[in-house]
Amino acid sequence: MRQYELIDSVISYKPDADKELLEKAYTYGTKMHGLQLRASGDPYFSHPVEVAGILAELKLDTTTVVCALLHDTIEDTAATISDVEKNFGKEVAKLVDGVTKLTLLEGNLESSKQAENFRKMVVAMAKDLRVIIVKLGDRMHNMRTLQYVSQERQIKKNKYYLRGPVQPSL
């Protein structure tokens, strides 16, 4: 999805959307992710753009779409929460920080007990449901693009995302 397509999509359901903020987030994300690539060989920033597109299809507010564009900048680039806050405001920074923390916490889950504790913690800490919505959009796009990673990683991601035994097809 190109910048103008994403912005047009948001404007179609929210004519007073902050077009400049969307453009700024798109440009910032492109710059921060630079030459990073996904397993598919696509530019890494295509992932946050697709997540933003999923959320725009759901007609979410501009701040949430901006968060989707920036959701991996803290984790995967040199950007800091302070940078995000300075450039996009406290509300966007708070959402991006929440998504980043969810991602970091998820990486430490190895048992069903840990997963249940994580679920309880997410429910308790999610003062703003938009954090969870962005994270679900992130997972959705990752699941849509699993074919680009090894079968071993596909199985691991499926187990992780679905929390059930997944047997490889031979």
PDB file of N, CA, C and O in Angstrom, residues 63 67 70-71 74 80-86 88-102 125-132 134:
ATOM      1  N   THR A  63      -5.019   8.433  15.145  1.00  0.00           N
ATOM      2  CA  THR A  63      -3.950   8.143  16.107  1.00  0.00           C
ATOM      3  C   THR A  63      -3.585   6.661  16.084  1.00  0.00           C
ATOM      4  O   THR A  63      -2.408   6.303  16.134  1.00  0.00           O
ATOM      5  N   CYS A  67      -0.074   5.011  15.020  1.00  0.00           N
ATOM      6  CA  CYS A  67       0.616   4.055  15.887  1.00  0.00           C
ATOM      7  C   CYS A  67       1.002   2.803  15.107  1.00  0.00           C
ATOM      8  O   CYS A  67       2.111   2.287  15.261  1.00  0.00           O
ATOM      9  N   LEU A  70       4.063   3.232  13.205  1.00  0.00           N
ATOM     10  CA  LEU A  70       5.261   3.400  14.036  1.00  0.00           C
ATOM     11  C   LEU A  70       5.486   2.245  15.004  1.00  0.00           C
ATOM     12  O   LEU A  70       6.448   2.271  15.777  1.00  0.00           O
ATOM     13  N   HIS A  71       4.635   1.223  14.985  1.00  0.00           N
ATOM     14  CA  HIS A  71       4.639   0.233  16.057  1.00  0.00           C
ATOM     15  C   HIS A  71       5.939  -0.538  16.224  1.00  0.00           C
ATOM     16  O   HIS A  71       6.226  -1.012  17.317  1.00  0.00           O
ATOM     17  N   ILE A  74      10.435   1.506  17.806  1.00  0.00           N
ATOM     18  CA  ILE A  74      11.200   1.466  19.051  1.00  0.00           C
ATOM     19  C   ILE A  74      11.965   0.157  19.164  1.00  0.00           C
ATOM     20  O   ILE A  74      13.115   0.123  19.572  1.00  0.00           O
ATOM     21  N   THR A  80      13.574   6.312  19.644  1.00  0.00           N
ATOM     22  CA  THR A  80      13.241   6.154  21.056  1.00  0.00           C
ATOM     23  C   THR A  80      11.819   6.658  21.290  1.00  0.00           C
ATOM     24  O   THR A  80      11.260   7.371  20.460  1.00  0.00           O
ATOM     25  N   ILE A  81      11.291   6.298  22.433  1.00  0.00           N
ATOM     26  CA  ILE A  81       9.958   6.794  22.798  1.00  0.00           C
ATOM     27  C   ILE A  81       9.979   8.313  22.854  1.00  0.00           C
ATOM     28  O   ILE A  81       9.016   8.965  22.445  1.00  0.00           O
ATOM     29  N   SER A  82      11.067   8.888  23.342  1.00  0.00           N
ATOM     30  CA  SER A  82      11.184  10.353  23.382  1.00  0.00           C
ATOM     31  C   SER A  82      11.091  10.954  21.986  1.00  0.00           C
ATOM     32  O   SER A  82      10.443  11.988  21.789  1.00  0.00           O
ATOM     33  N   ASP A  83      11.739  10.303  21.011  1.00  0.00           N
ATOM     34  CA  ASP A  83      11.665  10.770  19.619  1.00  0.00           C
ATOM     35  C   ASP A  83      10.225  10.729  19.118  1.00  0.00           C
ATOM     36  O   ASP A  83       9.746  11.672  18.489  1.00  0.00           O
ATOM     37  N   VAL A  84       9.553   9.625  19.399  1.00  0.00           N
ATOM     38  CA  VAL A  84       8.168   9.477  18.944  1.00  0.00           C
ATOM     39  C   VAL A  84       7.284  10.531  19.605  1.00  0.00           C
ATOM     40  O   VAL A  84       6.469  11.173  18.938  1.00  0.00           O
ATOM     41  N   GLU A  85       7.469  10.729  20.898  1.00  0.00           N
ATOM     42  CA  GLU A  85       6.660  11.733  21.595  1.00  0.00           C
ATOM     43  C   GLU A  85       6.922  13.134  21.048  1.00  0.00           C
ATOM     44  O   GLU A  85       5.988  13.905  20.825  1.00  0.00           O
ATOM     45  N   LYS A  86       8.180  13.444  20.821  1.00  0.00           N
ATOM     46  CA  LYS A  86       8.546  14.764  20.297  1.00  0.00           C
ATOM     47  C   LYS A  86       7.934  15.006  18.916  1.00  0.00           C
ATOM     48  O   LYS A  86       7.455  16.097  18.622  1.00  0.00           O
ATOM     49  N   PHE A  88       5.338  13.112  17.415  1.00  0.00           N
ATOM     50  CA  PHE A  88       3.947  12.717  17.183  1.00  0.00           C
ATOM     51  C   PHE A  88       3.021  12.929  18.377  1.00  0.00           C
ATOM     52  O   PHE A  88       1.833  12.663  18.270  1.00  0.00           O
ATOM     53  N   GLY A  89       3.574  13.386  19.490  1.00  0.00           N
ATOM     54  CA  GLY A  89       2.743  13.684  20.647  1.00  0.00           C
ATOM     55  C   GLY A  89       2.671  12.550  21.658  1.00  0.00           C
ATOM     56  O   GLY A  89       3.054  11.417  21.384  1.00  0.00           O
ATOM     57  N   LYS A  90       2.150  12.899  22.831  1.00  0.00           N
ATOM     58  CA  LYS A  90       2.096  11.946  23.948  1.00  0.00           C
ATOM     59  C   LYS A  90       1.175  10.763  23.681  1.00  0.00           C
ATOM     60  O   LYS A  90       1.482   9.629  24.037  1.00  0.00           O
ATOM     61  N   GLU A  91       0.036  11.019  23.061  1.00  0.00           N
ATOM     62  CA  GLU A  91      -0.929   9.952  22.847  1.00  0.00           C
ATOM     63  C   GLU A  91      -0.353   8.874  21.928  1.00  0.00           C
ATOM     64  O   GLU A  91      -0.431   7.677  22.233  1.00  0.00           O
ATOM     65  N   VAL A  92       0.239   9.270  20.825  1.00  0.00           N
ATOM     66  CA  VAL A  92       0.851   8.303  19.903  1.00  0.00           C
ATOM     67  C   VAL A  92       1.993   7.580  20.613  1.00  0.00           C
ATOM     68  O   VAL A  92       2.106   6.351  20.531  1.00  0.00           O
ATOM     69  N   ALA A  93       2.831   8.315  21.326  1.00  0.00           N
ATOM     70  CA  ALA A  93       3.964   7.704  22.031  1.00  0.00           C
ATOM     71  C   ALA A  93       3.489   6.670  23.044  1.00  0.00           C
ATOM     72  O   ALA A  93       4.084   5.592  23.170  1.00  0.00           O
ATOM     73  N   LYS A  94       2.413   6.974  23.749  1.00  0.00           N
ATOM     74  CA  LYS A  94       1.886   6.040  24.738  1.00  0.00           C
ATOM     75  C   LYS A  94       1.404   4.751  24.073  1.00  0.00           C
ATOM     76  O   LYS A  94       1.667   3.649  24.568  1.00  0.00           O
ATOM     77  N   LEU A  95       0.734   4.879  22.949  1.00  0.00           N
ATOM     78  CA  LEU A  95       0.272   3.691  22.224  1.00  0.00           C
ATOM     79  C   LEU A  95       1.449   2.871  21.698  1.00  0.00           C
ATOM     80  O   LEU A  95       1.476   1.646  21.847  1.00  0.00           O
ATOM     81  N   VAL A  96       2.419   3.535  21.079  1.00  0.00           N
ATOM     82  CA  VAL A  96       3.589   2.831  20.538  1.00  0.00           C
ATOM     83  C   VAL A  96       4.338   2.129  21.667  1.00  0.00           C
ATOM     84  O   VAL A  96       4.738   0.971  21.543  1.00  0.00           O
ATOM     85  N   ASP A  97       4.492   2.804  22.795  1.00  0.00           N
ATOM     86  CA  ASP A  97       5.167   2.216  23.947  1.00  0.00           C
ATOM     87  C   ASP A  97       4.410   0.982  24.431  1.00  0.00           C
ATOM     88  O   ASP A  97       5.013  -0.047  24.736  1.00  0.00           O
ATOM     89  N   GLY A  98       3.095   1.058  24.477  1.00  0.00           N
ATOM     90  CA  GLY A  98       2.292  -0.085  24.903  1.00  0.00           C
ATOM     91  C   GLY A  98       2.443  -1.278  23.983  1.00  0.00           C
ATOM     92  O   GLY A  98       2.604  -2.421  24.439  1.00  0.00           O
ATOM     93  N   VAL A  99       2.421  -1.038  22.677  1.00  0.00           N
ATOM     94  CA  VAL A  99       2.588  -2.137  21.707  1.00  0.00           C
ATOM     95  C   VAL A  99       3.989  -2.731  21.844  1.00  0.00           C
ATOM     96  O   VAL A  99       4.160  -3.959  21.832  1.00  0.00           O
ATOM     97  N   THR A 100       4.993  -1.891  22.021  1.00  0.00           N
ATOM     98  CA  THR A 100       6.370  -2.364  22.188  1.00  0.00           C
ATOM     99  C   THR A 100       6.490  -3.233  23.432  1.00  0.00           C
ATOM    100  O   THR A 100       7.103  -4.308  23.395  1.00  0.00           O
ATOM    101  N   LYS A 101       5.900  -2.804  24.519  1.00  0.00           N
ATOM    102  CA  LYS A 101       5.972  -3.583  25.759  1.00  0.00           C
ATOM    103  C   LYS A 101       5.261  -4.923  25.608  1.00  0.00           C
ATOM    104  O   LYS A 101       5.753  -5.945  26.097  1.00  0.00           O
ATOM    105  N   LEU A 102       4.126  -4.943  24.931  1.00  0.00           N
ATOM    106  CA  LEU A 102       3.436  -6.209  24.682  1.00  0.00           C
ATOM    107  C   LEU A 102       4.331  -7.164  23.900  1.00  0.00           C
ATOM    108  O   LEU A 102       4.429  -8.346  24.223  1.00  0.00           O
ATOM    109  N   MET A 125      -3.388  -4.264  32.082  1.00  0.00           N
ATOM    110  CA  MET A 125      -2.590  -3.085  31.719  1.00  0.00           C
ATOM    111  C   MET A 125      -3.147  -2.321  30.519  1.00  0.00           C
ATOM    112  O   MET A 125      -2.762  -1.190  30.273  1.00  0.00           O
ATOM    113  N   ALA A 126      -4.044  -2.940  29.797  1.00  0.00           N
ATOM    114  CA  ALA A 126      -4.555  -2.309  28.587  1.00  0.00           C
ATOM    115  C   ALA A 126      -5.576  -1.235  28.938  1.00  0.00           C
ATOM    116  O   ALA A 126      -6.767  -1.416  28.803  1.00  0.00           O
ATOM    117  N   LYS A 127      -5.069  -0.109  29.361  1.00  0.00           N
ATOM    118  CA  LYS A 127      -5.943   1.020  29.670  1.00  0.00           C
ATOM    119  C   LYS A 127      -6.520   1.598  28.385  1.00  0.00           C
ATOM    120  O   LYS A 127      -7.551   2.240  28.399  1.00  0.00           O
ATOM    121  N   ASP A 128      -5.835   1.357  27.312  1.00  0.00           N
ATOM    122  CA  ASP A 128      -6.280   1.839  26.015  1.00  0.00           C
ATOM    123  C   ASP A 128      -6.330   0.638  25.076  1.00  0.00           C
ATOM    124  O   ASP A 128      -5.299   0.082  24.715  1.00  0.00           O
ATOM    125  N   LEU A 129      -7.521   0.231  24.717  1.00  0.00           N
ATOM    126  CA  LEU A 129      -7.703  -0.962  23.881  1.00  0.00           C
ATOM    127  C   LEU A 129      -7.035  -0.840  22.520  1.00  0.00           C
ATOM    128  O   LEU A 129      -6.788  -1.852  21.862  1.00  0.00           O
ATOM    129  N   ARG A 130      -6.724   0.378  22.109  1.00  0.00           N
ATOM    130  CA  ARG A 130      -6.075   0.548  20.804  1.00  0.00           C
ATOM    131  C   ARG A 130      -4.724  -0.156  20.763  1.00  0.00           C
ATOM    132  O   ARG A 130      -4.298  -0.614  19.706  1.00  0.00           O
ATOM    133  N   VAL A 131      -4.050  -0.281  21.916  1.00  0.00           N
ATOM    134  CA  VAL A 131      -2.777  -1.006  21.972  1.00  0.00           C
ATOM    135  C   VAL A 131      -2.999  -2.454  21.533  1.00  0.00           C
ATOM    136  O   VAL A 131      -2.265  -2.988  20.703  1.00  0.00           O
ATOM    137  N   ILE A 132      -4.019  -3.072  22.065  1.00  0.00           N
ATOM    138  CA  ILE A 132      -4.311  -4.462  21.724  1.00  0.00           C
ATOM    139  C   ILE A 132      -4.765  -4.576  20.274  1.00  0.00           C
ATOM    140  O   ILE A 132      -4.389  -5.515  19.570  1.00  0.00           O
ATOM    141  N   VAL A 134      -3.847  -2.683  17.736  1.00  0.00           N
ATOM    142  CA  VAL A 134      -2.657  -2.588  16.878  1.00  0.00           C
ATOM    143  C   VAL A 134      -1.885  -3.908  16.930  1.00  0.00           C
ATOM    144  O   VAL A 134      -1.443  -4.417  15.893  1.00  0.00           O
TER     145      VAL A 134
END
